[in-house]
Short mmCIF file of C-alpha atoms in Angstrom, two decimals:
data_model
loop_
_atom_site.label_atom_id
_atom_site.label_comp_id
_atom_site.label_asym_id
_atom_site.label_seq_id
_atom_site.Cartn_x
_atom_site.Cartn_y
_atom_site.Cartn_z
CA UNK A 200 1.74 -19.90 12.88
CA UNK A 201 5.09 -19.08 14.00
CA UNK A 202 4.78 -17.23 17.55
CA UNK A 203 7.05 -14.23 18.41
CA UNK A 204 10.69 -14.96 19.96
CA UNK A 205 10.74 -10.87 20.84
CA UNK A 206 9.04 -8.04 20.10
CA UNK A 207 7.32 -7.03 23.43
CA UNK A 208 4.48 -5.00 21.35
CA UNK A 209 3.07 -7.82 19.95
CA UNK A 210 4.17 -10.78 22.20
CA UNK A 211 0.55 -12.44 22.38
CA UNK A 212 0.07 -12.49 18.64
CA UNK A 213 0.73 -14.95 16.35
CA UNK A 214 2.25 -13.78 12.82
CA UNK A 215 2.43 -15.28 9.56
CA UNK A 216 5.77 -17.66 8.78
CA UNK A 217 8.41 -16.32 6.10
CA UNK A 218 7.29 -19.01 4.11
CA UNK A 219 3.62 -17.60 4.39
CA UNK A 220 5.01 -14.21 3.76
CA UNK A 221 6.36 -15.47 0.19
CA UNK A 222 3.12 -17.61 -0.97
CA UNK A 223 1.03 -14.41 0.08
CA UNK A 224 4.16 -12.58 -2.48
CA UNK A 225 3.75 -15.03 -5.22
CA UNK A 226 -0.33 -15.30 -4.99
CA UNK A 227 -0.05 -11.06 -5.36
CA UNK A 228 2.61 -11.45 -8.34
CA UNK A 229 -0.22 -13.98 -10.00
CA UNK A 230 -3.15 -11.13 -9.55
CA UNK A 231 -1.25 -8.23 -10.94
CA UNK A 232 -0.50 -10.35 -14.33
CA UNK A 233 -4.30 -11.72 -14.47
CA UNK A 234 -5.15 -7.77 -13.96
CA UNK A 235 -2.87 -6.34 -16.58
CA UNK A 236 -3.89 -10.07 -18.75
CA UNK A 237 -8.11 -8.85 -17.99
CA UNK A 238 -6.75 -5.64 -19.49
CA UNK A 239 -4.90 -6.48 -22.94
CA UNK A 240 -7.84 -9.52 -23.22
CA UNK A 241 -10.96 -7.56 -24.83
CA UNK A 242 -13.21 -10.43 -24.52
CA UNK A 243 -14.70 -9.36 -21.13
CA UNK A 244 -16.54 -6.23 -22.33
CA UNK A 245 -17.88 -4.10 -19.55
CA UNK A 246 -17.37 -6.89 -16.95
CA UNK A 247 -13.84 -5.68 -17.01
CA UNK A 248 -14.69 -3.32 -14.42
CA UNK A 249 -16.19 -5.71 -11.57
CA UNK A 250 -13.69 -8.07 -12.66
CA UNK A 251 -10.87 -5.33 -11.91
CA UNK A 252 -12.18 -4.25 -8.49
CA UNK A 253 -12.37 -7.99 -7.31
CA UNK A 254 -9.06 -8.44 -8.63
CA UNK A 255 -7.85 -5.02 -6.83
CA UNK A 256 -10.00 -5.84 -3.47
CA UNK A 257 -8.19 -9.41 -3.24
CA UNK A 258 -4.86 -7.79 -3.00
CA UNK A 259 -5.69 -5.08 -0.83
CA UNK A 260 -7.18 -7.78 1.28
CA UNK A 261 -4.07 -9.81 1.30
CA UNK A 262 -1.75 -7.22 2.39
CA UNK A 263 -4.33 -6.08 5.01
CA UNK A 264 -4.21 -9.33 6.86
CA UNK A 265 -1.33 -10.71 6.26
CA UNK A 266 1.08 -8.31 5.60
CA UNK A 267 -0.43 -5.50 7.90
CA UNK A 268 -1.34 -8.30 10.48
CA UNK A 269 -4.64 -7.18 10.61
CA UNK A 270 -5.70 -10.84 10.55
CA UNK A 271 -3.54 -11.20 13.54
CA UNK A 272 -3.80 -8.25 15.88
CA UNK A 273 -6.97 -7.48 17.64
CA UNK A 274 -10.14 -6.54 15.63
CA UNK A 275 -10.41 -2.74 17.05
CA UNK A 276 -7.54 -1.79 14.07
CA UNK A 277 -9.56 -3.33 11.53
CA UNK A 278 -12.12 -1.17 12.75
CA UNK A 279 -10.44 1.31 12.57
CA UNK A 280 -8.86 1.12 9.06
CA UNK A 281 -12.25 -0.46 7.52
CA UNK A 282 -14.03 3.08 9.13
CA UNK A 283 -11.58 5.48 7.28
CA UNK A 284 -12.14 3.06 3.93
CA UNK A 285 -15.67 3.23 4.20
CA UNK A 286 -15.69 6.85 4.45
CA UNK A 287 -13.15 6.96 1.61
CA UNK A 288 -14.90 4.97 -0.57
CA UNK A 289 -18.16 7.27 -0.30
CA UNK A 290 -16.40 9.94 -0.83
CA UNK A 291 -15.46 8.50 -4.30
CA UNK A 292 -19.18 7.03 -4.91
CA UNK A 293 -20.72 10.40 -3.76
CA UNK A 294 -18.68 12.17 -5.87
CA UNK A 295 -19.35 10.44 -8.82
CA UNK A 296 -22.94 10.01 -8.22
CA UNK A 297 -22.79 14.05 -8.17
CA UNK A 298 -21.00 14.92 -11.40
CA UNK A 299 -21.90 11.78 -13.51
CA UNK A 300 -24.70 9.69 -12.08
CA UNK A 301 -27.53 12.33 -11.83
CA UNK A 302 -26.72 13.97 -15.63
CA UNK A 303 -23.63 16.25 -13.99
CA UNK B 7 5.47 -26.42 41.82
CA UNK B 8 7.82 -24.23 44.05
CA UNK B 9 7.42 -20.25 44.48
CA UNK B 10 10.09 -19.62 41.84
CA UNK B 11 8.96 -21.31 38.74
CA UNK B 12 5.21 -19.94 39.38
CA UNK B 13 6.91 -16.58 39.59
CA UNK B 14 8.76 -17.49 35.87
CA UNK B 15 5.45 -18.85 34.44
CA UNK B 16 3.39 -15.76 35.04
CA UNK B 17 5.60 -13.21 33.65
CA UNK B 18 3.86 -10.03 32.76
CA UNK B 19 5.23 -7.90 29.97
CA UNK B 20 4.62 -4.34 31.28
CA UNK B 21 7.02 -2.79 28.87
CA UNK B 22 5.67 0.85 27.14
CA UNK B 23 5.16 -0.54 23.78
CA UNK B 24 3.60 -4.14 25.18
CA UNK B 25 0.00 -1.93 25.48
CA UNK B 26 0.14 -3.73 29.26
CA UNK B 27 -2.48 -1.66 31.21
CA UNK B 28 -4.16 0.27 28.81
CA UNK B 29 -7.62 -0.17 28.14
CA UNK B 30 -7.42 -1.87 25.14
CA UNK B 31 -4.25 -3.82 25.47
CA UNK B 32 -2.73 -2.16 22.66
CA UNK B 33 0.06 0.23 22.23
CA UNK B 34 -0.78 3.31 22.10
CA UNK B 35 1.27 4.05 19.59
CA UNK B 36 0.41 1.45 17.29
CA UNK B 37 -3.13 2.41 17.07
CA UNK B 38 -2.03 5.90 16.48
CA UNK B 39 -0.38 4.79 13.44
CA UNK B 40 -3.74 2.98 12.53
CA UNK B 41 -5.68 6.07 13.08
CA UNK B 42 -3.49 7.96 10.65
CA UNK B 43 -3.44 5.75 8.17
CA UNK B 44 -7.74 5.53 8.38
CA UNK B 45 -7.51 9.37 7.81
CA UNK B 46 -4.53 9.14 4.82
CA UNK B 47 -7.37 6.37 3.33
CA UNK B 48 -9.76 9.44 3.42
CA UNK B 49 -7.34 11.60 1.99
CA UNK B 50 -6.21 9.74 -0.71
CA UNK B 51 -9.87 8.71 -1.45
CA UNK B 52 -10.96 12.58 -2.17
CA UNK B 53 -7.61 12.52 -4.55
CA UNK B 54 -9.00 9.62 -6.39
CA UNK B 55 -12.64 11.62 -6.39
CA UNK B 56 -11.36 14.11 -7.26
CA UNK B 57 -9.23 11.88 -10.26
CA UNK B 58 -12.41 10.91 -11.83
CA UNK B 59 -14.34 13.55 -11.25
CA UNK B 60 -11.67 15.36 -13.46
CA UNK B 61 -11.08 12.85 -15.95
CA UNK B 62 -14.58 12.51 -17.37
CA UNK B 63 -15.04 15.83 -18.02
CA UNK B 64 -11.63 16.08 -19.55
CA UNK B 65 -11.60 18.05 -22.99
CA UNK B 66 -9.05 17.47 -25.75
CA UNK B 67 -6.71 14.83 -26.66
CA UNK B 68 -7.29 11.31 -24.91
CA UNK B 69 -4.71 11.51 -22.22
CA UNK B 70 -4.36 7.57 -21.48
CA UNK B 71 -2.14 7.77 -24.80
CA UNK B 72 0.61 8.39 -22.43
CA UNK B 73 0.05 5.99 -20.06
CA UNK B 74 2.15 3.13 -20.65
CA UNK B 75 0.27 0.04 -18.60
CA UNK B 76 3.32 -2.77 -19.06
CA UNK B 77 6.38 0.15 -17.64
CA UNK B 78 3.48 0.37 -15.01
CA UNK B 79 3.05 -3.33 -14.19
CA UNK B 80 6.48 -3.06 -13.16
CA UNK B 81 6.85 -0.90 -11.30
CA UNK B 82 3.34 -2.40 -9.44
CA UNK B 83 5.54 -5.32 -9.46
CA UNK B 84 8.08 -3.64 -7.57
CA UNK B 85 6.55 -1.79 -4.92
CA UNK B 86 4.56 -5.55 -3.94
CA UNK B 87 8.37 -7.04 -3.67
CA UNK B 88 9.00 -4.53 -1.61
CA UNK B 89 5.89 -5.39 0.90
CA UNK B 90 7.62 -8.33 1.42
CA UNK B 91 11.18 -7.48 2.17
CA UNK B 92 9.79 -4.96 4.27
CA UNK B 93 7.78 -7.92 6.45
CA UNK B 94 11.04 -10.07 6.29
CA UNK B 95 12.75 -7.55 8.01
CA UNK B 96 10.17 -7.08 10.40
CA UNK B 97 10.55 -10.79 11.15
CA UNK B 98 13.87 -10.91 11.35
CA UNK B 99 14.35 -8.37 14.19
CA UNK B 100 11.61 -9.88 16.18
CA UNK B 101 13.46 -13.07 16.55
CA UNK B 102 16.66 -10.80 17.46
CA UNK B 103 18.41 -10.72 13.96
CA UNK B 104 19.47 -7.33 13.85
CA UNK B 105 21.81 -7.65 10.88
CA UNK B 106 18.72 -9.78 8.44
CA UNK B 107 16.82 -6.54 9.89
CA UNK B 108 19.58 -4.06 7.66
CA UNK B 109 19.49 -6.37 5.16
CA UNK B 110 15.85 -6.29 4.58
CA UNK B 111 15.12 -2.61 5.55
CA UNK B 112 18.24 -1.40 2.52
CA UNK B 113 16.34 -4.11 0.07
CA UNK B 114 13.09 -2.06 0.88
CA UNK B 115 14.37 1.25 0.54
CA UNK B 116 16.20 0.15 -2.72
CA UNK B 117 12.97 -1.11 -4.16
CA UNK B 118 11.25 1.71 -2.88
CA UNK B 119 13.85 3.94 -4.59
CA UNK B 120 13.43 1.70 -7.96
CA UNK B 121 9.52 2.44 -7.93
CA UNK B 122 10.38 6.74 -7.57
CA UNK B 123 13.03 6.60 -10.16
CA UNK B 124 10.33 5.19 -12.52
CA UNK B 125 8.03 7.30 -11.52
CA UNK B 126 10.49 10.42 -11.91
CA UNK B 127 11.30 9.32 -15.69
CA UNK B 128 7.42 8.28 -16.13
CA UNK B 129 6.61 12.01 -14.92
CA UNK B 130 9.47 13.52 -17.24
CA UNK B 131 8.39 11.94 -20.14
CA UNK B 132 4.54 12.77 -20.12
CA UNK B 133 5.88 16.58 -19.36
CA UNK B 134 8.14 15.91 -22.83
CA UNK B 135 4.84 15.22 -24.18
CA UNK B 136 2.89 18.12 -23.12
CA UNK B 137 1.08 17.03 -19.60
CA UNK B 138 1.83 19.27 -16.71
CA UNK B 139 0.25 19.44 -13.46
CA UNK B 140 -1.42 23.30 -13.95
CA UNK B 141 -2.57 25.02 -17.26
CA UNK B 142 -2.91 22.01 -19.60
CA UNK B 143 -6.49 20.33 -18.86
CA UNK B 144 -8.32 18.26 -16.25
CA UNK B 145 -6.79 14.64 -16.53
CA UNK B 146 -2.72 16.50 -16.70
CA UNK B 147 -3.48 17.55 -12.86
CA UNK B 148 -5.23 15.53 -11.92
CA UNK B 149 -3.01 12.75 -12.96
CA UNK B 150 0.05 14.30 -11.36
CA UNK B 151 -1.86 15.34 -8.00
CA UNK B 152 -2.51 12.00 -7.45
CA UNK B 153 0.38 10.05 -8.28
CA UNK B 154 2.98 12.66 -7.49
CA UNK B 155 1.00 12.67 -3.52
CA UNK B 156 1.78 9.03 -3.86
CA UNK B 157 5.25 9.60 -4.85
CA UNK B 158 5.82 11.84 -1.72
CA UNK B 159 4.37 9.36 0.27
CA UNK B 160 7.24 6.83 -1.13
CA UNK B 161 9.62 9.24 -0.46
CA UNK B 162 8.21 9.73 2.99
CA UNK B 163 8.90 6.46 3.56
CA UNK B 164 12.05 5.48 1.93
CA UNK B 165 13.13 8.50 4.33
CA UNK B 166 12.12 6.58 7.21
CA UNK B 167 13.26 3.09 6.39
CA UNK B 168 17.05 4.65 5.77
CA UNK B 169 16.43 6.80 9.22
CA UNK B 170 15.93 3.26 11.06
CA UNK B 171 18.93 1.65 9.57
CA UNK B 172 21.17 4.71 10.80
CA UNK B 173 19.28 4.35 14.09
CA UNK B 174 19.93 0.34 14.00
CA UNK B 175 24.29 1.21 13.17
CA UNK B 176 24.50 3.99 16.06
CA UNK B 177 21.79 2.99 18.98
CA UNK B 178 21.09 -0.66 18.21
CA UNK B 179 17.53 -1.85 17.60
CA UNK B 180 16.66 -4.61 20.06
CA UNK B 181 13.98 -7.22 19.39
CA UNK B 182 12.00 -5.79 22.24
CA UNK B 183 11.42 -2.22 20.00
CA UNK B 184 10.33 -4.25 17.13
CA UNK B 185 7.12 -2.02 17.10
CA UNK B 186 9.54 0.51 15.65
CA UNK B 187 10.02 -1.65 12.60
CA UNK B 188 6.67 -2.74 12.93
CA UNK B 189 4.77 0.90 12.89
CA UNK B 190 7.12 2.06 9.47
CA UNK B 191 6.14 -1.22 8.16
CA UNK B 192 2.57 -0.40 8.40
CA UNK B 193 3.17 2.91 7.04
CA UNK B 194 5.06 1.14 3.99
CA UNK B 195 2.19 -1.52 3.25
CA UNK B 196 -0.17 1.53 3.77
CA UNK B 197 1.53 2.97 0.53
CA UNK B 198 1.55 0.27 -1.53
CA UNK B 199 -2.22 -0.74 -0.76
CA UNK B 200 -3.09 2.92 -2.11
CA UNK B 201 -0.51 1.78 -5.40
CA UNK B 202 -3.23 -1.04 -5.90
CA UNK B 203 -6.27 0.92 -6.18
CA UNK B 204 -4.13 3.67 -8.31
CA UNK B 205 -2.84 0.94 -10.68
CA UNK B 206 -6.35 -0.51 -10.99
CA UNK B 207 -8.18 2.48 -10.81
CA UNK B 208 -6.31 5.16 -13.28
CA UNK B 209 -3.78 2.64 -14.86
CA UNK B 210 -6.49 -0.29 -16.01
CA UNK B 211 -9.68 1.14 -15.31
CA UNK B 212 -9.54 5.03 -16.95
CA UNK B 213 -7.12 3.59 -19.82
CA UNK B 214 -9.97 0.53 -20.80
CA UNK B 215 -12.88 3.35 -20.64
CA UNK B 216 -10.59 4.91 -23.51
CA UNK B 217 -10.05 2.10 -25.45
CA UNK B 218 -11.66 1.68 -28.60
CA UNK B 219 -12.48 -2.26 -28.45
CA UNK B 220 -15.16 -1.63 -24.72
CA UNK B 221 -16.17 1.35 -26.82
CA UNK B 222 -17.08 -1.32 -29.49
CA UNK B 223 -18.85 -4.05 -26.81
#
């Protein structure tokens, strides 16, 4: 890991290399065609949809920690951002439980 | 070891931004900029609810005949390439390169730009085809709720890339305010992380519910 030359903020944290920066670029590139390839290939039936959401997670994932630096900086902004997620995400679960998982 | 170079060895960084003497260690304003960006996760999550909440109980014509996935992948494409010029230029001004810093932040902002005027012909068309965002059905505002909020927040942020490129020509940006850079980075990843789930979750997702060959298996 290259270590800062500047950047007072973050002086005691190691970031990712340019070089790192464009694999993380090209391995994101590769996911979006295998998502848009999942969706033009029929063969998957309904296990397009977990298939999707792992494919979505991963790059969220990737531009969380490497990207954001949240594999970098110290844990309490992972926290942080996972908290509001969570809470996001049961928003979207509850909601859908409400109006189609209980005959709504 | 004389008095001098122990003095050099222990340097402290007690600069504002360096988090030196707060409780967590952290500036202040970076975790700011992480608690925002937990509550704009909330925020866009009851859009997306709200999204398929709507677009199940959507009457009339299929609306995902609009959507055109491949136009889409681009412009995915786009706003990922633009995560990375936006970390390149992050890198480049904390090693001191304030010029590779321009460079990077105009690349960004172009991109950025590329991904609205898509989105601004991708919006004109569907409204040549009927969709608008009030008085046509469910999915039609839905649809533009979401992804126009998105939009706004592109906007938002091509804004603020262009406002640190004036600031970089008539104040200078020095490698010790990288967390400038740093915090409108986060912001920018922040908006494309929220184009993932929208690609995947209204783009692949709702248009493969529609499709007649799942419908089938």
């Amino acid at each position: 890991m290259a270590e800062h030359t500047g950047g007072a903020a973050s002086a005691a944290h190691a970031h990712p290399t340019i070089r790192q920066y464009i694999v993380v670029a090209v391995i994101l590139t590769i996911i979006t065609a295998v998502e848009v390839a999942v969706f033009y290939i029929h063969w998957f039936g309904v296990f397009v949809y977990p298939i999707l959401f792992v494919l979505s997670a991963s790059k969220f994932v990737l531009v969380g920690a490497y990207y954001m630096h949240l594999k970098y900086d110290p844990p309490v902004m992972t926290w942080l951002f996972v908290g509001g997620l969570v809470i996001a995400t049961a928003t979207i679960g509850g909601l859908w439980a409400l109006f189609n998982g209980f005959g709504g | 070891m004389t008095a001098s170079h122990a003095t050099a060895t222990t340097h402290v960084d007690t600069s504002p931004d360096s988090g030196y003497g707060t409780t967590l260690r952290i500036s202040h304003r970076k975790l700011l900029m992480w608690a925002f960006l937990a509550s704009d996760c909330m925020f866009f999550g009851t859009l997306i609810a709200n999204f398929i909440t709507y677009f199940t109980r959507n009457e009339g014509t299929s609306p995902f005949t609009f959507l055109d996935i491949p136009y889409t992948s681009v412009s995915a494409f786009v706003l990922l390439m633009s995560s990375l010029t936006m970390v390149i230029a992050l890198a480049c001004i904390q090693r001191g390169d304030e010029i590779g810093m321009r460079i990077w932040l105009v690349a960004t902002a172009l991109l950025g730009s590329v991904f609205l005027g898509g989105q601004y012909f991708e919006f004109t068309e569907f409204y040549h085809k009927g969709m608008q965002l009030t008085g046509v059905n469910l999915f039609s505002s839905a649809f533009f709720t979401l992804t126009g909020t998105h939009g706004l927040h592109v906007t938002v942020g091509v804004i603020w890339l262009l406002s640190l490129v004036v600031v970089s020509f008539t104040k200078g940006i020095k490698s010790s305010e990288s967390l400038n850079v740093e915090i409108a980075g986060l912001y920018w990843h922040f908006v494309d992380v929220v184009w993932i789930i929208i690609f995947a979750a209204v783009y692949l997702v709702g248009n493969t519910m529609t499709a007649p060959p799942l419908r089938g298996g």
